[in-house]
């Protein structure tokens, strides 16, 4: 490619962040339902509020529509964009900079692990706040 490493990095980070945001838009209601199910406590009568995944989604939607299914989405997408930008975009950039066509398994594995650690290190404070 005729892009400099800096230009490639910016493009890779943008596409990685966009991939993370768009995928989260599809799966967020399921993540919210999982969270609600895991924090569902028994009432005084000994029954839980939710009977399962479908029941959570149905009650959440009934309580406030689609808007309610995406409650908390902004902070989640604010955390996923930088993480996925570094995770996906960083790997492509590091691969371009350090790996050749003849790179072996362990070189690729090392670059992938290094990138994963960097992505987690950079975005850990955002994930903690979320």
Short mmCIF file of C-alpha atoms in Angstrom, two decimals:
data_model
loop_
_atom_site.label_atom_id
_atom_site.label_comp_id
_atom_site.label_asym_id
_atom_site.label_seq_id
_atom_site.Cartn_x
_atom_site.Cartn_y
_atom_site.Cartn_z
CA UNK A 1 0.00 0.00 0.00
CA UNK A 2 1.15 3.55 -0.59
CA UNK A 3 0.00 4.79 2.83
CA UNK A 4 2.56 5.78 5.44
CA UNK A 5 2.51 3.87 8.74
CA UNK A 6 0.84 6.87 10.40
CA UNK A 7 -1.90 7.10 7.79
CA UNK A 8 -2.45 3.35 7.95
CA UNK A 9 -2.67 3.53 11.74
CA UNK A 10 -5.35 6.23 11.64
CA UNK A 11 -7.39 4.30 9.07
CA UNK A 12 -7.01 1.03 10.97
CA UNK A 13 -8.00 2.63 14.28
CA UNK A 14 -11.06 4.27 12.70
CA UNK A 15 -12.22 1.06 11.04
CA UNK A 16 -11.61 -0.95 14.22
CA UNK A 17 -13.61 1.52 16.29
CA UNK A 18 -16.43 1.54 13.76
CA UNK A 19 -16.50 -2.26 13.75
CA UNK A 20 -16.75 -2.31 17.54
CA UNK A 21 -19.51 0.29 17.66
CA UNK A 22 -21.61 -1.31 14.94
CA UNK A 23 -21.36 -4.79 16.43
CA UNK A 24 -22.28 -3.47 19.88
CA UNK A 25 -25.38 -1.81 18.42
CA UNK A 26 -26.65 -5.27 17.48
CA UNK A 27 -25.74 -7.19 20.63
CA UNK A 28 -26.27 -4.54 23.32
CA UNK A 29 -29.86 -5.57 24.23
CA UNK A 30 -28.58 -9.10 24.86
CA UNK A 31 -25.76 -7.77 27.04
CA UNK A 32 -28.23 -5.66 28.99
CA UNK A 33 -30.52 -8.68 29.43
CA UNK A 34 -27.58 -10.79 30.65
CA UNK A 35 -26.72 -8.11 33.20
CA UNK A 36 -30.31 -7.87 34.40
CA UNK A 37 -30.56 -11.65 34.70
CA UNK A 38 -27.32 -11.89 36.66
CA UNK A 39 -28.43 -9.21 39.13
CA UNK A 40 -32.01 -10.48 39.49
CA UNK A 41 -32.63 -11.11 43.18
CA UNK A 42 -35.45 -13.05 44.73
CA UNK A 43 -38.31 -11.01 46.14
CA UNK A 44 -39.78 -11.47 49.61
CA UNK A 45 -42.01 -14.22 48.15
CA UNK A 46 -38.95 -16.11 46.91
CA UNK A 47 -39.54 -15.49 43.21
CA UNK A 48 -37.24 -13.77 40.77
CA UNK A 49 -38.51 -11.01 38.52
CA UNK A 50 -37.25 -12.59 35.28
CA UNK A 51 -37.92 -16.09 33.99
CA UNK A 52 -35.34 -16.05 31.19
CA UNK A 53 -33.73 -14.08 28.40
CA UNK A 54 -36.90 -13.61 26.37
CA UNK A 55 -38.82 -12.54 29.46
CA UNK A 56 -36.19 -9.91 30.32
CA UNK A 57 -36.29 -8.48 26.81
CA UNK A 58 -40.10 -8.49 26.77
CA UNK A 59 -40.44 -6.72 30.14
CA UNK A 60 -37.67 -4.23 29.37
CA UNK A 61 -39.27 -3.35 26.04
CA UNK A 62 -42.72 -3.09 27.63
CA UNK A 63 -41.33 -0.77 30.29
CA UNK A 64 -39.87 1.79 27.88
CA UNK A 65 -39.67 0.56 24.31
CA UNK A 66 -36.52 0.32 22.23
CA UNK A 67 -35.02 3.22 24.15
CA UNK A 68 -35.10 1.11 27.32
CA UNK A 69 -33.31 -1.78 25.58
CA UNK A 70 -30.37 0.59 24.94
CA UNK A 71 -30.18 2.12 28.42
CA UNK A 72 -26.46 2.58 29.18
CA UNK A 73 -25.44 2.16 25.53
CA UNK A 74 -23.57 5.49 25.37
CA UNK A 75 -21.02 4.59 28.05
CA UNK A 76 -20.63 1.11 26.61
CA UNK A 77 -20.02 2.35 23.09
CA UNK A 78 -17.68 4.98 24.52
CA UNK A 79 -15.63 2.14 25.96
CA UNK A 80 -15.82 -0.28 23.06
CA UNK A 81 -14.72 2.18 20.36
CA UNK A 82 -11.22 2.76 21.77
CA UNK A 83 -10.81 -0.88 22.77
CA UNK A 84 -11.79 -2.30 19.37
CA UNK A 85 -9.93 0.48 17.57
CA UNK A 86 -6.69 -0.56 19.26
CA UNK A 87 -7.56 -4.28 19.19
CA UNK A 88 -8.40 -4.51 15.47
CA UNK A 89 -6.61 -1.47 14.10
CA UNK A 90 -3.51 -1.92 16.20
CA UNK A 91 -3.03 -5.50 15.09
CA UNK A 92 -3.23 -4.59 11.42
CA UNK A 93 -0.74 -1.78 11.98
CA UNK A 94 1.69 -3.90 14.01
CA UNK A 95 1.40 -6.68 11.45
CA UNK A 96 2.24 -4.23 8.68
CA UNK A 97 5.21 -2.85 10.62
CA UNK A 98 6.75 -6.03 12.06
CA UNK A 99 5.58 -9.06 10.10
CA UNK A 100 6.50 -10.08 6.61
CA UNK A 101 4.84 -12.53 4.25
CA UNK A 102 7.07 -15.32 5.55
CA UNK A 103 6.47 -14.69 9.28
CA UNK A 104 5.93 -17.81 11.32
CA UNK A 105 3.22 -18.73 13.77
CA UNK A 106 5.06 -17.57 16.88
CA UNK A 107 5.92 -14.16 15.42
CA UNK A 108 2.24 -13.63 14.52
CA UNK A 109 1.17 -14.91 17.94
CA UNK A 110 3.60 -12.56 19.70
CA UNK A 111 2.35 -9.53 17.74
CA UNK A 112 -1.27 -10.51 18.46
CA UNK A 113 -0.63 -10.97 22.20
CA UNK A 114 1.29 -7.70 22.42
CA UNK A 115 -1.55 -5.89 20.70
CA UNK A 116 -4.16 -7.46 23.00
CA UNK A 117 -2.21 -6.38 26.09
CA UNK A 118 -1.82 -2.84 24.74
CA UNK A 119 -5.54 -2.61 23.93
CA UNK A 120 -6.52 -3.82 27.39
CA UNK A 121 -3.99 -1.58 29.12
CA UNK A 122 -5.16 1.54 27.28
CA UNK A 123 -8.88 0.96 27.79
CA UNK A 124 -8.94 -0.63 31.26
CA UNK A 125 -9.85 2.64 33.07
CA UNK A 126 -12.86 3.15 30.76
CA UNK A 127 -14.01 -0.43 31.35
CA UNK A 128 -13.65 0.01 35.11
CA UNK A 129 -15.85 3.12 35.11
CA UNK A 130 -18.47 1.42 32.93
#
